[in-house]
Short mmCIF file of C-alpha atoms in Angstrom, two decimals:
data_model
loop_
_atom_site.label_atom_id
_atom_site.label_comp_id
_atom_site.label_asym_id
_atom_site.label_seq_id
_atom_site.Cartn_x
_atom_site.Cartn_y
_atom_site.Cartn_z
CA UNK G 1 -0.31 -39.75 -3.93
CA UNK G 2 -2.98 -37.94 -5.57
CA UNK G 3 -3.02 -37.23 -9.01
CA UNK G 4 -4.08 -33.68 -10.22
CA UNK G 5 -6.20 -33.62 -13.40
CA UNK G 6 -5.72 -31.06 -16.06
CA UNK G 7 -9.40 -30.66 -16.09
CA UNK G 8 -9.34 -27.10 -14.34
CA UNK G 9 -6.86 -25.78 -16.51
CA UNK G 10 -9.50 -25.49 -19.17
CA UNK G 11 -11.82 -23.41 -17.14
CA UNK G 12 -9.12 -20.85 -17.49
CA UNK G 13 -9.37 -20.18 -21.19
CA UNK G 14 -7.94 -23.24 -22.74
CA UNK G 15 -4.31 -24.69 -23.11
CA UNK G 16 -2.92 -21.68 -24.86
CA UNK G 17 0.54 -20.27 -24.24
CA UNK G 18 0.93 -18.18 -21.34
CA UNK G 19 5.09 -18.36 -21.22
CA UNK G 20 7.19 -18.36 -24.34
CA UNK G 21 10.66 -18.00 -24.30
CA UNK G 22 12.89 -18.44 -27.22
CA UNK G 23 16.46 -18.34 -27.60
CA UNK G 24 17.11 -16.50 -24.20
CA UNK G 25 20.36 -15.66 -23.27
CA UNK G 26 21.52 -14.03 -20.24
CA UNK G 27 25.16 -12.87 -18.84
CA UNK G 28 26.55 -11.41 -15.70
CA UNK G 29 29.47 -9.72 -17.12
CA UNK G 30 31.63 -12.57 -18.69
CA UNK G 31 29.59 -15.29 -16.99
CA UNK G 32 26.69 -16.87 -19.21
CA UNK G 33 23.86 -17.42 -16.79
CA UNK G 34 21.47 -18.54 -19.15
CA UNK G 35 22.42 -20.20 -22.70
CA UNK G 36 19.69 -20.43 -25.39
CA UNK G 37 16.70 -21.48 -23.28
CA UNK G 38 13.34 -22.53 -25.20
CA UNK G 39 10.66 -22.69 -23.00
CA UNK G 40 7.05 -22.73 -23.53
CA UNK G 41 4.39 -22.95 -20.60
CA UNK G 42 0.42 -23.65 -21.44
CA UNK G 43 -2.12 -22.29 -19.16
CA UNK G 44 -2.95 -24.20 -15.92
CA UNK G 45 0.40 -26.08 -16.50
CA UNK G 46 2.63 -26.92 -13.36
CA UNK G 47 6.35 -26.90 -14.01
CA UNK G 48 8.99 -27.74 -11.49
CA UNK G 49 12.56 -26.36 -12.07
CA UNK G 50 15.50 -28.51 -10.39
CA UNK G 51 19.14 -28.39 -10.68
CA UNK G 52 22.23 -27.71 -8.86
CA UNK G 53 22.84 -24.34 -7.00
CA UNK G 54 24.11 -21.88 -9.73
CA UNK G 55 22.60 -23.59 -12.72
CA UNK G 56 20.48 -20.61 -13.35
CA UNK G 57 17.00 -22.00 -12.42
CA UNK G 58 16.23 -18.85 -10.30
CA UNK G 59 17.38 -16.41 -12.89
CA UNK G 60 15.25 -18.43 -15.49
CA UNK G 61 11.97 -17.63 -13.44
CA UNK G 62 12.97 -14.07 -12.35
CA UNK G 63 13.44 -13.20 -16.25
CA UNK G 64 9.75 -13.89 -16.51
CA UNK G 65 8.60 -10.88 -14.75
CA UNK G 66 11.63 -9.03 -15.61
CA UNK G 67 13.60 -9.17 -11.95
CA UNK G 68 16.23 -9.75 -14.22
CA UNK G 69 16.82 -8.37 -17.91
CA UNK G 70 17.85 -10.50 -20.72
CA UNK G 71 20.58 -9.81 -23.23
CA UNK G 72 19.44 -11.78 -26.37
CA UNK G 73 16.32 -13.68 -27.24
CA UNK G 74 12.70 -13.22 -26.57
CA UNK G 75 10.29 -13.47 -23.92
CA UNK G 76 6.33 -13.43 -24.46
CA UNK G 77 4.16 -13.60 -21.46
CA UNK G 78 0.37 -14.27 -21.74
CA UNK G 79 0.61 -12.27 -25.44
CA UNK G 80 2.95 -9.31 -23.80
CA UNK G 81 6.27 -8.95 -25.36
CA UNK G 82 8.66 -8.21 -22.73
CA UNK G 83 11.62 -7.40 -24.87
CA UNK G 84 9.56 -5.13 -26.70
CA UNK G 85 9.64 -3.39 -23.30
CA UNK G 86 7.42 -0.26 -22.72
CA UNK G 87 4.15 -0.89 -20.70
CA UNK G 88 4.33 -4.52 -21.36
CA UNK G 89 6.86 -5.25 -18.19
CA UNK G 90 4.21 -3.40 -15.91
CA UNK G 91 1.50 -5.57 -17.21
CA UNK G 92 3.47 -8.76 -16.80
CA UNK G 93 4.18 -7.98 -13.10
CA UNK G 94 0.68 -7.01 -12.54
CA UNK G 95 -0.27 -10.68 -13.84
CA UNK G 96 2.47 -12.79 -12.45
CA UNK G 97 2.72 -13.37 -8.50
CA UNK G 98 6.06 -14.26 -7.04
CA UNK G 99 7.07 -15.81 -3.93
CA UNK G 100 10.50 -15.77 -2.50
CA UNK G 101 12.84 -17.78 -0.66
CA UNK G 102 13.42 -15.15 1.91
CA UNK G 103 9.61 -14.15 2.06
CA UNK G 104 10.21 -10.59 1.54
CA UNK G 105 7.20 -9.53 3.53
CA UNK G 106 7.24 -5.91 4.37
CA UNK G 107 8.22 -5.64 8.01
CA UNK G 108 6.99 -2.45 8.87
CA UNK G 109 3.21 -3.42 7.52
CA UNK G 110 0.91 -5.75 8.97
CA UNK G 111 -0.12 -9.04 7.38
CA UNK G 112 -3.23 -7.33 5.82
CA UNK G 113 -1.59 -3.98 4.71
CA UNK G 114 1.31 -6.50 3.21
CA UNK G 115 -1.66 -7.99 1.00
CA UNK G 116 -3.61 -4.90 0.24
CA UNK G 117 -0.93 -2.52 -0.70
CA UNK G 118 -0.40 -3.55 -4.53
CA UNK G 119 -4.17 -3.99 -5.16
CA UNK G 120 -4.69 -0.38 -3.99
CA UNK G 121 -1.62 1.24 -5.19
CA UNK G 122 -1.30 -0.49 -8.39
CA UNK G 123 -5.00 -1.76 -9.23
CA UNK G 124 -6.93 1.42 -7.76
CA UNK G 125 -9.14 -0.81 -5.80
CA UNK G 126 -10.52 0.54 -2.66
CA UNK G 127 -9.23 -0.21 0.75
CA UNK G 128 -12.43 -2.05 1.78
CA UNK G 129 -12.68 -4.20 -1.25
CA UNK G 130 -8.96 -4.67 -0.88
CA UNK G 131 -9.07 -5.99 2.46
CA UNK G 132 -12.21 -7.93 1.85
CA UNK G 133 -10.08 -9.79 -0.97
CA UNK G 134 -7.17 -10.23 1.36
CA UNK G 135 -9.12 -11.88 3.93
CA UNK G 136 -10.39 -14.11 1.67
CA UNK G 137 -7.01 -15.27 0.44
CA UNK G 138 -5.77 -15.30 4.45
CA UNK G 139 -8.53 -17.95 4.89
CA UNK G 140 -7.31 -19.57 2.13
CA UNK G 141 -3.65 -20.09 3.19
CA UNK G 142 -5.57 -21.07 6.52
CA UNK G 143 -4.18 -17.87 8.75
CA UNK G 144 -6.96 -15.16 8.72
CA UNK G 145 -6.47 -15.08 12.40
CA UNK G 146 -2.93 -13.31 11.81
CA UNK G 147 -4.15 -10.45 9.67
CA UNK G 148 -3.41 -7.70 12.50
CA UNK G 149 0.05 -8.75 13.39
CA UNK G 150 3.13 -7.73 12.12
CA UNK G 151 5.59 -10.43 9.99
CA UNK G 152 8.09 -10.75 12.46
CA UNK G 153 5.17 -12.09 14.84
CA UNK G 154 5.03 -15.11 12.46
CA UNK G 155 6.84 -18.41 12.07
CA UNK G 156 8.81 -18.75 8.88
CA UNK G 157 5.72 -21.23 7.38
CA UNK G 158 3.33 -18.37 8.33
CA UNK G 159 5.12 -15.75 6.58
CA UNK G 160 5.59 -17.69 3.50
CA UNK G 161 1.77 -18.54 3.31
CA UNK G 162 1.40 -14.70 3.80
CA UNK G 163 3.69 -14.02 1.00
CA UNK G 164 1.50 -16.49 -1.15
CA UNK G 165 -1.77 -14.81 -0.23
CA UNK G 166 -0.22 -11.27 -1.05
CA UNK G 167 0.67 -12.49 -4.30
CA UNK G 168 -2.82 -14.13 -5.12
CA UNK G 169 -4.39 -10.78 -3.87
CA UNK G 170 -3.42 -9.57 -7.29
CA UNK G 171 -5.40 -12.08 -9.07
CA UNK G 172 -2.37 -13.01 -10.96
CA UNK G 173 -2.23 -15.68 -14.09
CA UNK G 174 0.79 -17.06 -13.29
CA UNK G 175 2.64 -18.00 -9.98
CA UNK G 176 6.39 -17.99 -9.84
CA UNK G 177 7.87 -19.64 -6.85
CA UNK G 178 11.87 -19.31 -5.99
CA UNK G 179 12.64 -21.73 -3.69
CA UNK G 180 9.62 -21.07 -1.55
CA UNK G 181 10.74 -23.88 1.05
CA UNK G 182 14.39 -23.52 1.26
CA UNK G 183 14.56 -21.04 3.97
CA UNK G 184 11.84 -22.69 6.38
CA UNK G 185 12.52 -25.23 9.13
CA UNK G 186 11.58 -28.52 8.33
CA UNK G 187 8.50 -29.01 10.40
CA UNK G 188 7.03 -25.97 8.30
CA UNK G 189 7.59 -27.14 4.74
CA UNK G 190 4.52 -29.20 4.67
CA UNK G 191 2.53 -26.43 5.64
CA UNK G 192 3.75 -24.17 2.56
CA UNK G 193 3.87 -27.12 -0.02
CA UNK G 194 0.34 -28.28 1.01
CA UNK G 195 -0.79 -24.27 0.17
CA UNK G 196 1.04 -24.89 -3.09
CA UNK G 197 -0.54 -28.04 -3.81
CA UNK G 198 -4.37 -26.40 -3.03
CA UNK G 199 -3.26 -23.76 -5.85
CA UNK G 200 -2.31 -26.53 -8.14
CA UNK G 201 -5.43 -28.10 -7.42
CA UNK G 202 -7.25 -24.87 -8.58
CA UNK G 203 -5.55 -24.81 -11.94
CA UNK G 204 -3.21 -21.89 -11.20
CA UNK G 205 -0.23 -22.00 -13.90
CA UNK G 206 2.95 -22.50 -11.51
CA UNK G 207 6.47 -22.74 -12.37
CA UNK G 208 8.20 -23.55 -9.23
CA UNK G 209 12.14 -23.60 -8.70
CA UNK G 210 12.25 -26.33 -5.55
CA UNK G 211 14.07 -29.31 -4.24
CA UNK G 212 11.07 -30.69 -3.01
CA UNK G 213 10.94 -33.94 -5.18
CA UNK G 214 7.81 -35.50 -3.42
CA UNK G 215 6.17 -32.01 -4.46
CA UNK G 216 7.35 -32.58 -7.94
CA UNK G 217 6.31 -36.11 -8.36
CA UNK G 218 3.02 -35.13 -6.93
CA UNK G 219 1.87 -31.98 -8.60
CA UNK G 220 3.84 -31.55 -11.99
CA UNK G 221 2.84 -31.81 -15.25
CA UNK G 222 6.42 -31.38 -16.30
CA UNK G 223 9.75 -31.46 -14.81
CA UNK G 224 12.79 -29.71 -15.85
CA UNK G 225 16.76 -29.90 -15.25
CA UNK G 226 18.92 -27.38 -15.37
CA UNK G 227 22.47 -27.10 -15.19
CA UNK G 228 25.31 -24.31 -16.14
CA UNK G 229 22.29 -22.38 -17.69
CA UNK G 230 21.19 -25.00 -20.05
CA UNK G 231 17.91 -27.02 -20.17
CA UNK G 232 19.25 -30.67 -20.22
CA UNK G 233 16.14 -32.65 -19.83
CA UNK G 234 12.27 -31.98 -19.64
CA UNK G 235 9.56 -35.00 -18.91
CA UNK G 236 6.63 -35.87 -16.83
CA UNK G 237 7.44 -36.81 -13.41
CA UNK G 238 7.31 -40.54 -14.20
CA UNK G 239 9.93 -40.03 -17.05
CA UNK G 240 12.15 -37.60 -15.35
CA UNK G 241 12.59 -39.82 -12.37
CA UNK G 242 11.99 -43.46 -13.65
CA UNK G 243 14.13 -42.97 -16.76
CA UNK G 244 16.18 -40.06 -16.96
CA UNK G 245 18.29 -39.57 -19.64
CA UNK G 246 20.93 -37.14 -19.18
CA UNK G 247 24.08 -38.34 -17.34
CA UNK G 248 24.23 -35.03 -14.97
CA UNK G 249 20.53 -35.26 -14.13
CA UNK G 250 21.42 -39.12 -13.11
CA UNK G 251 24.02 -37.71 -10.82
CA UNK G 252 21.80 -34.79 -9.44
CA UNK G 253 19.23 -37.52 -8.73
CA UNK G 254 21.58 -39.80 -6.99
CA UNK G 255 22.84 -36.85 -5.02
CA UNK G 256 19.40 -35.56 -3.63
CA UNK G 257 17.60 -38.76 -2.79
CA UNK S 1 31.26 54.27 30.37
CA UNK S 2 34.73 52.72 31.05
CA UNK S 3 36.37 51.04 27.85
CA UNK S 4 36.31 47.45 29.07
CA UNK S 5 33.08 46.69 31.23
CA UNK S 6 32.73 43.69 33.57
CA UNK S 7 31.23 40.24 32.66
CA UNK S 8 27.86 40.31 34.32
CA UNK S 9 24.37 39.06 33.92
CA UNK S 10 23.44 41.52 30.94
CA UNK S 11 26.32 40.46 28.66
CA UNK S 12 25.68 36.82 29.81
CA UNK S 13 21.83 37.47 28.51
CA UNK S 14 23.06 38.94 25.38
CA UNK S 15 24.91 35.63 24.43
CA UNK S 16 21.94 33.72 25.33
CA UNK S 17 19.78 35.38 23.39
CA UNK S 18 22.11 35.37 20.58
CA UNK S 19 21.72 31.69 20.40
CA UNK S 20 18.16 32.26 18.49
CA UNK S 21 20.21 32.99 15.52
CA UNK S 22 22.20 29.93 15.85
CA UNK S 23 19.05 28.02 16.05
CA UNK S 24 16.99 29.85 13.44
CA UNK S 25 20.23 28.92 11.11
CA UNK S 26 20.38 25.43 12.06
CA UNK S 27 16.85 25.06 11.52
CA UNK S 28 16.99 26.71 7.87
CA UNK S 29 19.77 24.62 6.91
CA UNK S 30 18.29 21.51 8.42
CA UNK S 31 14.94 21.93 6.59
CA UNK S 32 16.70 22.95 3.26
CA UNK S 33 19.31 20.03 3.70
CA UNK S 34 16.60 17.77 4.33
CA UNK S 35 14.70 18.09 1.03
CA UNK S 36 17.90 18.69 -0.70
CA UNK S 37 19.49 15.54 0.76
CA UNK S 38 16.29 13.49 -0.13
CA UNK S 39 16.83 14.54 -3.82
CA UNK S 40 20.66 13.84 -3.70
CA UNK S 41 19.94 10.52 -2.03
CA UNK S 42 17.39 9.46 -4.69
CA UNK S 43 19.39 10.65 -7.46
CA UNK S 44 22.44 8.57 -5.91
CA UNK S 45 20.51 5.53 -5.83
CA UNK S 46 19.04 6.04 -9.47
CA UNK S 47 19.28 3.52 -12.00
CA UNK S 48 20.19 5.62 -14.76
CA UNK S 49 24.03 7.07 -14.79
CA UNK S 50 23.87 10.33 -14.94
CA UNK S 51 21.89 11.51 -12.13
CA UNK S 52 23.98 9.44 -10.10
CA UNK S 53 27.35 10.69 -11.43
CA UNK S 54 26.11 14.31 -10.66
CA UNK S 55 24.86 13.49 -6.93
CA UNK S 56 28.09 11.70 -6.28
CA UNK S 57 30.07 14.96 -7.66
CA UNK S 58 28.05 17.13 -5.53
CA UNK S 59 28.58 14.57 -2.34
CA UNK S 60 32.32 14.56 -2.97
CA UNK S 61 32.98 18.29 -3.10
CA UNK S 62 31.06 19.06 -0.27
CA UNK S 63 32.81 16.20 1.69
CA UNK S 64 36.27 17.11 0.53
CA UNK S 65 36.31 20.64 1.14
CA UNK S 66 36.12 22.49 4.62
CA UNK S 67 33.08 24.05 5.60
CA UNK S 68 34.36 27.46 6.09
CA UNK S 69 35.56 27.68 2.56
CA UNK S 70 31.88 26.34 1.25
CA UNK S 71 31.07 29.63 3.48
CA UNK S 72 33.60 31.88 1.72
CA UNK S 73 32.83 30.37 -1.37
CA UNK S 74 29.21 31.08 -1.31
CA UNK S 75 29.57 34.66 0.59
CA UNK S 76 32.06 36.18 -2.05
CA UNK S 77 30.81 34.20 -4.97
CA UNK S 78 27.19 35.87 -4.35
CA UNK S 79 29.29 39.25 -4.76
CA UNK S 80 30.64 38.05 -7.85
CA UNK S 81 27.52 37.14 -9.35
CA UNK S 82 26.02 40.79 -8.74
CA UNK S 83 24.30 40.08 -5.22
CA UNK S 84 24.81 42.18 -2.48
CA UNK S 85 26.77 40.91 0.64
CA UNK S 86 24.32 39.31 3.10
CA UNK S 87 25.85 36.95 5.80
CA UNK S 88 22.41 35.82 6.41
CA UNK S 89 21.62 34.41 2.98
CA UNK S 90 25.38 33.36 2.36
CA UNK S 91 25.24 31.33 5.44
CA UNK S 92 21.67 30.01 4.91
CA UNK S 93 22.74 28.69 1.29
CA UNK S 94 26.50 27.40 2.20
CA UNK S 95 24.95 25.24 5.19
CA UNK S 96 21.98 23.96 3.35
CA UNK S 97 24.00 22.94 0.78
CA UNK S 98 26.59 21.29 3.04
CA UNK S 99 23.74 19.52 5.03
CA UNK S 100 22.42 18.44 1.56
CA UNK S 101 25.65 16.66 0.58
CA UNK S 102 26.04 15.02 4.01
CA UNK S 103 22.20 14.17 4.57
CA UNK S 104 22.36 12.81 1.05
CA UNK S 105 25.01 10.47 1.39
CA UNK S 106 23.81 9.50 5.36
CA UNK S 107 20.27 8.75 3.50
CA UNK S 108 21.89 7.04 0.70
CA UNK S 109 23.74 4.64 2.87
CA UNK S 110 19.82 3.97 4.40
CA UNK S 111 18.23 3.47 1.33
CA UNK S 112 20.59 0.79 0.69
CA UNK S 113 20.31 -0.83 3.97
CA UNK S 114 16.92 -1.77 3.19
CA UNK S 115 17.58 -5.16 1.47
CA UNK S 116 16.92 -5.61 -1.87
CA UNK S 117 14.36 -8.18 -1.67
CA UNK S 118 11.98 -5.84 -0.45
CA UNK S 119 12.45 -3.84 -3.69
CA UNK S 120 12.18 -6.87 -5.48
CA UNK S 121 9.12 -8.15 -3.93
CA UNK S 122 7.35 -4.52 -4.59
CA UNK S 123 8.58 -4.84 -8.10
CA UNK S 124 7.19 -8.04 -8.56
CA UNK S 125 3.78 -6.80 -7.48
CA UNK S 126 3.74 -4.38 -10.18
CA UNK S 127 4.58 -1.67 -7.90
CA UNK S 128 5.94 1.31 -9.66
CA UNK S 129 9.25 3.31 -8.77
CA UNK S 130 7.06 5.97 -6.92
CA UNK S 131 4.90 3.87 -4.67
CA UNK S 132 7.83 1.49 -4.23
CA UNK S 133 9.90 4.48 -2.62
CA UNK S 134 7.17 5.84 -0.88
CA UNK S 135 5.57 2.80 0.64
CA UNK S 136 7.98 -0.08 0.81
CA UNK S 137 11.89 1.54 0.82
CA UNK S 138 11.58 5.09 2.46
CA UNK S 139 9.50 4.01 5.51
CA UNK S 140 12.25 1.47 6.24
CA UNK S 141 14.98 3.52 5.61
CA UNK S 142 13.90 6.59 7.59
CA UNK S 143 13.89 3.90 10.73
CA UNK S 144 17.59 3.49 9.96
CA UNK S 145 18.01 6.71 9.14
CA UNK S 146 16.84 8.44 12.61
CA UNK S 147 19.82 8.17 14.65
CA UNK S 148 22.58 8.94 12.05
CA UNK S 149 20.57 12.16 11.13
CA UNK S 150 19.86 13.61 14.49
CA UNK S 151 23.69 12.84 14.85
CA UNK S 152 24.46 15.10 11.68
CA UNK S 153 21.99 17.84 13.11
CA UNK S 154 24.42 17.85 16.19
CA UNK S 155 27.26 18.39 13.55
CA UNK S 156 25.39 21.24 11.69
CA UNK S 157 24.37 23.24 14.88
CA UNK S 158 28.12 23.25 15.84
CA UNK S 159 29.04 24.05 12.23
CA UNK S 160 26.95 27.26 12.25
CA UNK S 161 29.32 28.72 14.68
CA UNK S 162 31.71 29.12 11.49
CA UNK S 163 28.98 31.45 10.22
CA UNK S 164 30.69 34.03 12.37
CA UNK S 165 33.50 34.66 10.47
CA UNK S 166 31.99 36.14 7.35
CA UNK S 167 29.78 38.02 9.93
CA UNK S 168 27.01 36.51 10.66
CA UNK S 169 25.94 37.43 14.42
CA UNK S 170 25.08 33.91 15.99
CA UNK S 171 26.31 32.60 19.24
CA UNK S 172 29.88 32.58 18.83
CA UNK S 173 30.23 35.85 16.78
CA UNK S 174 28.00 37.34 19.67
CA UNK S 175 30.64 35.90 22.01
CA UNK S 176 33.44 37.45 20.04
CA UNK S 177 31.78 40.93 20.29
CA UNK S 178 31.31 40.45 24.28
CA UNK S 179 34.76 39.30 24.70
CA UNK S 180 35.93 42.58 22.56
CA UNK S 181 33.95 44.68 25.35
CA UNK S 182 34.44 42.69 28.42
CA UNK S 183 37.92 40.93 27.75
CA UNK S 184 36.99 37.98 30.18
CA UNK S 185 37.70 35.34 27.18
CA UNK S 186 37.22 32.09 29.67
CA UNK S 187 34.02 33.43 31.05
CA UNK S 188 32.72 34.43 27.35
CA UNK S 189 33.60 31.48 25.55
CA UNK S 190 32.62 29.32 28.69
CA UNK S 191 29.35 30.28 28.16
CA UNK S 192 29.11 29.97 24.78
CA UNK S 193 30.45 26.59 24.55
CA UNK S 194 28.03 25.73 27.59
CA UNK S 195 25.18 26.96 25.19
CA UNK S 196 26.24 24.86 22.47
CA UNK S 197 26.39 21.93 24.81
CA UNK S 198 22.68 22.44 26.16
CA UNK S 199 21.29 22.84 22.59
CA UNK S 200 23.37 19.41 21.50
CA UNK S 201 23.38 17.11 24.10
CA UNK S 202 19.29 16.47 24.45
CA UNK S 203 19.30 15.79 20.60
CA UNK S 204 22.33 13.01 21.24
CA UNK S 205 20.23 11.75 24.11
CA UNK S 206 17.15 11.52 21.84
CA UNK S 207 19.24 9.98 19.06
CA UNK S 208 20.18 7.31 21.40
CA UNK S 209 16.77 6.50 22.47
CA UNK S 210 15.18 6.61 18.92
CA UNK S 211 17.63 4.43 17.77
CA UNK S 212 16.79 1.77 20.85
CA UNK S 213 13.16 2.24 19.85
CA UNK S 214 13.53 1.24 16.33
CA UNK S 215 15.67 -1.11 16.69
CA UNK S 216 13.26 -3.04 18.93
CA UNK S 217 10.50 -2.00 16.49
CA UNK S 218 12.26 -3.54 13.42
CA UNK S 219 13.99 -6.59 15.00
CA UNK S 220 13.17 -9.48 12.68
#
């Protein structure tokens, strides 16, 4: 396994805080989905969040670009206080890329159109320039030849790589991954993970909800375990997998390995 | 000229020509209902509570009352607020409101049939409401909407026949007039029905074709 150094993180402006969550609480009606979450992420840090289903891990990262709103607490992303509302939410969404379990590519647009829509409509970049950027990122996720196709014509792994390229076209400061490989056939998991590993090597700040523990070991700076809406344990991969403290984490690790 | 004349070719052509008013009324109601329906549908899927409530109330009123009563209420209502009695205007307004409510409800369903992940993906990319609707949600919803929309247009064309009762001379009313002169009700209303069929049937075929085409195009 390759060790990824943190050196590239410094190129992106030093280890300042990119995400700061303080006392975050969220309820779905009576269901307490997030309980007093405190989490700080520094620039260039790669974080893997795991836990049983329904533990709140997806909800947690969806709060960072406010796909979910919180009822209590504070979230600051790259200096923009989401809880203060207003323009901050728009700014944060523009600076945060997200990759979903179900890809969520726009089925009525070609791969290239999927990648150029947001840069053109949100950033006001010209079509020619947006397409140039899109082709660069499609090259990086190794599917430049699929640019003119529609999502339905691609395999799941290819679709997910397009989704990653689409997010990167907005030149985000943070990438959020919400179980990016869970909907994929086993033989396609690796191609998506390899793309994510490349991204990690380049120093992207990443928060990944995933069950891929091999990826966590190889890439993560910190692994977080959540259950029933709480963060129960945080540690480097070697601490986390080698010497877990929490009983529920021990049970969880026993079940997945 | 005898009091009762036979039903012949001239009478037949008078009825056929009256179809233009049925088509004109349908076209106005469909165009007006298209604009109103889009507005109602968008209000109906709004995040804010009041627009949603107002649109829902509008839809419920028009779905829960007969089209004939809607025509009467607009026709006589216009008189009460001081406008001259005008069957043309009353029929156009009533059918436009009627079509707005029904198309609004049909299109709301189509907008909600677009998977929520589509909206989320657009939102996560920083795309705001207007562009999200325009480029991501509505193009997908419109594909789903084609068949039920054409289906409603067929209902609307047939519904314009009720405008005969408030004295608007379209296909059905012209039939009644000719029948009063010829007293051959089976021939007259057979002709009227046949013309409605000729107008509506190709639309039904078209709706089915488009449904097939779009279901192939959007197969995931």
